């Protein structure tokens, strides 16, 4: 199993997962984590001059990256929690707190990236940030209620 293997013999990645939800959360965490690192580096280097010219551009970009990376780690942790559940307690399909959190992260951070770069209609993207934030909060609440 992924989480016990990672803890016992320092193998970070394993091809065996406890269940489908655990694997989905792990994949979402990996995608958000990898893209978050890439977007952080892109903002710090390739976009540095552009972001510094915009009021709060650099701070907005850092906020988006920070939320994205924080929630990638949270999703990876959730994948371990879900994996360790006995089969009768494992989440089925549908929307779980982790999946809501992942979508909220994409909407929240993604809208900030696009707004900071002046890509897309602000009339549509502007509301995506608070909607994404509400989804993040909902995901945390669902997790607190045991719907990982």
PDB file of C-alpha atoms in Angstrom:
ATOM      1  CA  UNK A   1       0.000   0.000   0.000  1.00  0.00           C
ATOM      2  CA  UNK A   2       1.201   3.472  -0.862  1.00  0.00           C
ATOM      3  CA  UNK A   3       1.096   5.187   2.504  1.00  0.00           C
ATOM      4  CA  UNK A   4       2.519   2.357   4.571  1.00  0.00           C
ATOM      5  CA  UNK A   5       5.205   1.684   1.971  1.00  0.00           C
ATOM      6  CA  UNK A   6       6.143   5.365   1.896  1.00  0.00           C
ATOM      7  CA  UNK A   7       6.507   5.376   5.670  1.00  0.00           C
ATOM      8  CA  UNK A   8       8.272   2.052   6.153  1.00  0.00           C
ATOM      9  CA  UNK A   9      10.859   1.799   3.426  1.00  0.00           C
ATOM     10  CA  UNK A  10      11.156   5.364   2.170  1.00  0.00           C
ATOM     11  CA  UNK A  11       9.605   4.567  -1.191  1.00  0.00           C
ATOM     12  CA  UNK A  12       7.627   7.663  -2.015  1.00  0.00           C
ATOM     13  CA  UNK A  13       5.692   6.241  -4.912  1.00  0.00           C
ATOM     14  CA  UNK A  14       4.124   2.830  -5.207  1.00  0.00           C
ATOM     15  CA  UNK A  15       1.945   1.352  -7.907  1.00  0.00           C
ATOM     16  CA  UNK A  16      -0.396  -0.316  -5.433  1.00  0.00           C
ATOM     17  CA  UNK A  17      -3.203   1.728  -3.999  1.00  0.00           C
ATOM     18  CA  UNK A  18      -5.866   0.840  -1.503  1.00  0.00           C
ATOM     19  CA  UNK A  19      -8.874   1.901  -3.562  1.00  0.00           C
ATOM     20  CA  UNK A  20     -10.091   4.018  -6.431  1.00  0.00           C
ATOM     21  CA  UNK A  21     -10.780   7.129  -4.325  1.00  0.00           C
ATOM     22  CA  UNK A  22      -7.310   6.995  -2.825  1.00  0.00           C
ATOM     23  CA  UNK A  23      -5.762   6.693  -6.270  1.00  0.00           C
ATOM     24  CA  UNK A  24      -7.861   9.558  -7.646  1.00  0.00           C
ATOM     25  CA  UNK A  25      -6.851  11.830  -4.767  1.00  0.00           C
ATOM     26  CA  UNK A  26      -3.190  10.877  -5.237  1.00  0.00           C
ATOM     27  CA  UNK A  27      -3.356  11.700  -8.944  1.00  0.00           C
ATOM     28  CA  UNK A  28      -5.099  15.018  -8.286  1.00  0.00           C
ATOM     29  CA  UNK A  29      -2.450  15.860  -5.662  1.00  0.00           C
ATOM     30  CA  UNK A  30       0.341  15.033  -8.084  1.00  0.00           C
ATOM     31  CA  UNK A  31      -1.171  17.132 -10.879  1.00  0.00           C
ATOM     32  CA  UNK A  32      -1.778  20.133  -8.612  1.00  0.00           C
ATOM     33  CA  UNK A  33       1.632  19.788  -6.963  1.00  0.00           C
ATOM     34  CA  UNK A  34       3.623  19.495 -10.181  1.00  0.00           C
ATOM     35  CA  UNK A  35       1.765  22.319 -11.914  1.00  0.00           C
ATOM     36  CA  UNK A  36       2.007  24.456  -8.764  1.00  0.00           C
ATOM     37  CA  UNK A  37       5.787  24.124  -8.685  1.00  0.00           C
ATOM     38  CA  UNK A  38       5.963  24.901 -12.402  1.00  0.00           C
ATOM     39  CA  UNK A  39       3.674  27.917 -12.148  1.00  0.00           C
ATOM     40  CA  UNK A  40       5.585  29.183  -9.115  1.00  0.00           C
ATOM     41  CA  UNK A  41       8.864  28.999 -11.023  1.00  0.00           C
ATOM     42  CA  UNK A  42       7.253  30.537 -14.114  1.00  0.00           C
ATOM     43  CA  UNK A  43       5.999  33.472 -12.047  1.00  0.00           C
ATOM     44  CA  UNK A  44       9.313  33.942 -10.237  1.00  0.00           C
ATOM     45  CA  UNK A  45      11.404  33.910 -13.402  1.00  0.00           C
ATOM     46  CA  UNK A  46       9.690  34.250 -16.788  1.00  0.00           C
ATOM     47  CA  UNK A  47       6.889  36.516 -15.560  1.00  0.00           C
ATOM     48  CA  UNK A  48       8.830  38.437 -12.913  1.00  0.00           C
ATOM     49  CA  UNK A  49       9.032  41.701 -14.853  1.00  0.00           C
ATOM     50  CA  UNK A  50       5.412  41.527 -15.989  1.00  0.00           C
ATOM     51  CA  UNK A  51       4.061  40.707 -12.530  1.00  0.00           C
ATOM     52  CA  UNK A  52       6.104  43.441 -10.859  1.00  0.00           C
ATOM     53  CA  UNK A  53       4.589  46.057 -13.201  1.00  0.00           C
ATOM     54  CA  UNK A  54       1.054  45.207 -12.115  1.00  0.00           C
ATOM     55  CA  UNK A  55      -0.244  46.410  -8.758  1.00  0.00           C
ATOM     56  CA  UNK A  56      -0.246  43.340  -6.509  1.00  0.00           C
ATOM     57  CA  UNK A  57       0.574  41.119  -9.510  1.00  0.00           C
ATOM     58  CA  UNK A  58       3.415  39.278  -7.798  1.00  0.00           C
ATOM     59  CA  UNK A  59       1.469  38.916  -4.532  1.00  0.00           C
ATOM     60  CA  UNK A  60      -1.608  37.607  -6.348  1.00  0.00           C
ATOM     61  CA  UNK A  61       0.505  35.045  -8.205  1.00  0.00           C
ATOM     62  CA  UNK A  62       2.155  33.911  -4.965  1.00  0.00           C
ATOM     63  CA  UNK A  63      -1.254  33.567  -3.314  1.00  0.00           C
ATOM     64  CA  UNK A  64      -2.491  31.341  -6.139  1.00  0.00           C
ATOM     65  CA  UNK A  65       0.646  29.179  -5.998  1.00  0.00           C
ATOM     66  CA  UNK A  66       0.522  28.922  -2.197  1.00  0.00           C
ATOM     67  CA  UNK A  67      -3.112  27.797  -2.127  1.00  0.00           C
ATOM     68  CA  UNK A  68      -2.490  25.347  -4.937  1.00  0.00           C
ATOM     69  CA  UNK A  69       0.532  23.736  -3.267  1.00  0.00           C
ATOM     70  CA  UNK A  70      -1.075  23.659   0.174  1.00  0.00           C
ATOM     71  CA  UNK A  71      -4.122  21.862  -1.173  1.00  0.00           C
ATOM     72  CA  UNK A  72      -1.978  19.450  -3.209  1.00  0.00           C
ATOM     73  CA  UNK A  73      -0.354  18.338   0.061  1.00  0.00           C
ATOM     74  CA  UNK A  74      -3.772  18.132   1.734  1.00  0.00           C
ATOM     75  CA  UNK A  75      -5.059  15.896  -1.084  1.00  0.00           C
ATOM     76  CA  UNK A  76      -2.024  13.640  -0.811  1.00  0.00           C
ATOM     77  CA  UNK A  77      -2.675  13.306   2.919  1.00  0.00           C
ATOM     78  CA  UNK A  78      -6.325  12.514   2.234  1.00  0.00           C
ATOM     79  CA  UNK A  79      -5.316   9.783  -0.202  1.00  0.00           C
ATOM     80  CA  UNK A  80      -3.434   8.115   2.660  1.00  0.00           C
ATOM     81  CA  UNK A  81      -6.404   8.427   5.007  1.00  0.00           C
ATOM     82  CA  UNK A  82      -8.755   6.986   2.413  1.00  0.00           C
ATOM     83  CA  UNK A  83      -6.395   4.126   1.635  1.00  0.00           C
ATOM     84  CA  UNK A  84      -6.241   2.997   5.234  1.00  0.00           C
ATOM     85  CA  UNK A  85     -10.019   2.670   5.638  1.00  0.00           C
ATOM     86  CA  UNK A  86     -11.559  -0.782   5.850  1.00  0.00           C
ATOM     87  CA  UNK A  87     -13.366  -1.582   2.590  1.00  0.00           C
ATOM     88  CA  UNK A  88     -16.846  -1.070   4.057  1.00  0.00           C
ATOM     89  CA  UNK A  89     -15.928   2.529   5.031  1.00  0.00           C
ATOM     90  CA  UNK A  90     -14.219   3.542   1.814  1.00  0.00           C
ATOM     91  CA  UNK A  91     -15.826   6.305  -0.166  1.00  0.00           C
ATOM     92  CA  UNK A  92     -17.598   5.342  -3.311  1.00  0.00           C
ATOM     93  CA  UNK A  93     -17.916   7.384  -6.460  1.00  0.00           C
ATOM     94  CA  UNK A  94     -19.493  10.794  -6.551  1.00  0.00           C
ATOM     95  CA  UNK A  95     -18.332  14.024  -5.044  1.00  0.00           C
ATOM     96  CA  UNK A  96     -16.152  13.739  -1.972  1.00  0.00           C
ATOM     97  CA  UNK A  97     -14.556  16.487   0.074  1.00  0.00           C
ATOM     98  CA  UNK A  98     -11.242  15.815  -1.636  1.00  0.00           C
ATOM     99  CA  UNK A  99     -12.699  16.087  -5.123  1.00  0.00           C
ATOM    100  CA  UNK A 100     -14.560  19.287  -4.218  1.00  0.00           C
ATOM    101  CA  UNK A 101     -11.283  20.612  -2.771  1.00  0.00           C
ATOM    102  CA  UNK A 102      -9.397  19.783  -5.981  1.00  0.00           C
ATOM    103  CA  UNK A 103     -11.979  21.513  -8.173  1.00  0.00           C
ATOM    104  CA  UNK A 104     -12.049  24.483  -5.797  1.00  0.00           C
ATOM    105  CA  UNK A 105      -8.271  24.746  -6.054  1.00  0.00           C
ATOM    106  CA  UNK A 106      -8.417  24.785  -9.850  1.00  0.00           C
ATOM    107  CA  UNK A 107     -11.118  27.476  -9.854  1.00  0.00           C
ATOM    108  CA  UNK A 108      -9.546  29.582  -7.096  1.00  0.00           C
ATOM    109  CA  UNK A 109      -5.910  29.490  -8.179  1.00  0.00           C
ATOM    110  CA  UNK A 110      -6.674  29.192 -11.883  1.00  0.00           C
ATOM    111  CA  UNK A 111      -8.848  32.296 -11.924  1.00  0.00           C
ATOM    112  CA  UNK A 112      -6.165  34.257 -10.065  1.00  0.00           C
ATOM    113  CA  UNK A 113      -3.516  33.169 -12.596  1.00  0.00           C
ATOM    114  CA  UNK A 114      -5.713  34.174 -15.526  1.00  0.00           C
ATOM    115  CA  UNK A 115      -6.829  37.469 -13.972  1.00  0.00           C
ATOM    116  CA  UNK A 116      -3.238  38.368 -13.118  1.00  0.00           C
ATOM    117  CA  UNK A 117      -2.205  37.714 -16.724  1.00  0.00           C
ATOM    118  CA  UNK A 118      -5.262  39.580 -18.108  1.00  0.00           C
ATOM    119  CA  UNK A 119      -6.412  36.435 -19.931  1.00  0.00           C
ATOM    120  CA  UNK A 120     -10.127  35.894 -20.365  1.00  0.00           C
ATOM    121  CA  UNK A 121     -13.183  37.946 -19.479  1.00  0.00           C
ATOM    122  CA  UNK A 122     -12.976  39.465 -15.999  1.00  0.00           C
ATOM    123  CA  UNK A 123     -16.766  39.393 -15.795  1.00  0.00           C
ATOM    124  CA  UNK A 124     -16.643  35.568 -15.808  1.00  0.00           C
ATOM    125  CA  UNK A 125     -13.282  34.963 -14.119  1.00  0.00           C
ATOM    126  CA  UNK A 126     -13.858  37.433 -11.272  1.00  0.00           C
ATOM    127  CA  UNK A 127     -16.631  35.353  -9.671  1.00  0.00           C
ATOM    128  CA  UNK A 128     -14.629  32.137 -10.154  1.00  0.00           C
ATOM    129  CA  UNK A 129     -12.204  33.106  -7.383  1.00  0.00           C
ATOM    130  CA  UNK A 130     -14.792  33.306  -4.575  1.00  0.00           C
ATOM    131  CA  UNK A 131     -16.668  30.290  -5.984  1.00  0.00           C
ATOM    132  CA  UNK A 132     -13.410  28.345  -5.858  1.00  0.00           C
ATOM    133  CA  UNK A 133     -12.830  29.587  -2.310  1.00  0.00           C
ATOM    134  CA  UNK A 134     -16.310  28.448  -1.275  1.00  0.00           C
ATOM    135  CA  UNK A 135     -15.595  25.050  -2.802  1.00  0.00           C
ATOM    136  CA  UNK A 136     -12.343  24.850  -0.834  1.00  0.00           C
ATOM    137  CA  UNK A 137     -14.215  25.616   2.379  1.00  0.00           C
ATOM    138  CA  UNK A 138     -16.928  23.099   1.453  1.00  0.00           C
ATOM    139  CA  UNK A 139     -14.301  20.462   0.776  1.00  0.00           C
ATOM    140  CA  UNK A 140     -12.746  21.030   4.199  1.00  0.00           C
ATOM    141  CA  UNK A 141     -16.180  20.872   5.827  1.00  0.00           C
ATOM    142  CA  UNK A 142     -16.994  17.612   4.038  1.00  0.00           C
ATOM    143  CA  UNK A 143     -13.662  16.175   5.148  1.00  0.00           C
ATOM    144  CA  UNK A 144     -14.428  17.217   8.710  1.00  0.00           C
ATOM    145  CA  UNK A 145     -17.731  15.365   8.399  1.00  0.00           C
ATOM    146  CA  UNK A 146     -15.890  12.230   7.277  1.00  0.00           C
ATOM    147  CA  UNK A 147     -16.673  12.404   3.536  1.00  0.00           C
ATOM    148  CA  UNK A 148     -13.102  12.223   2.299  1.00  0.00           C
TER     149      UNK A 148
END
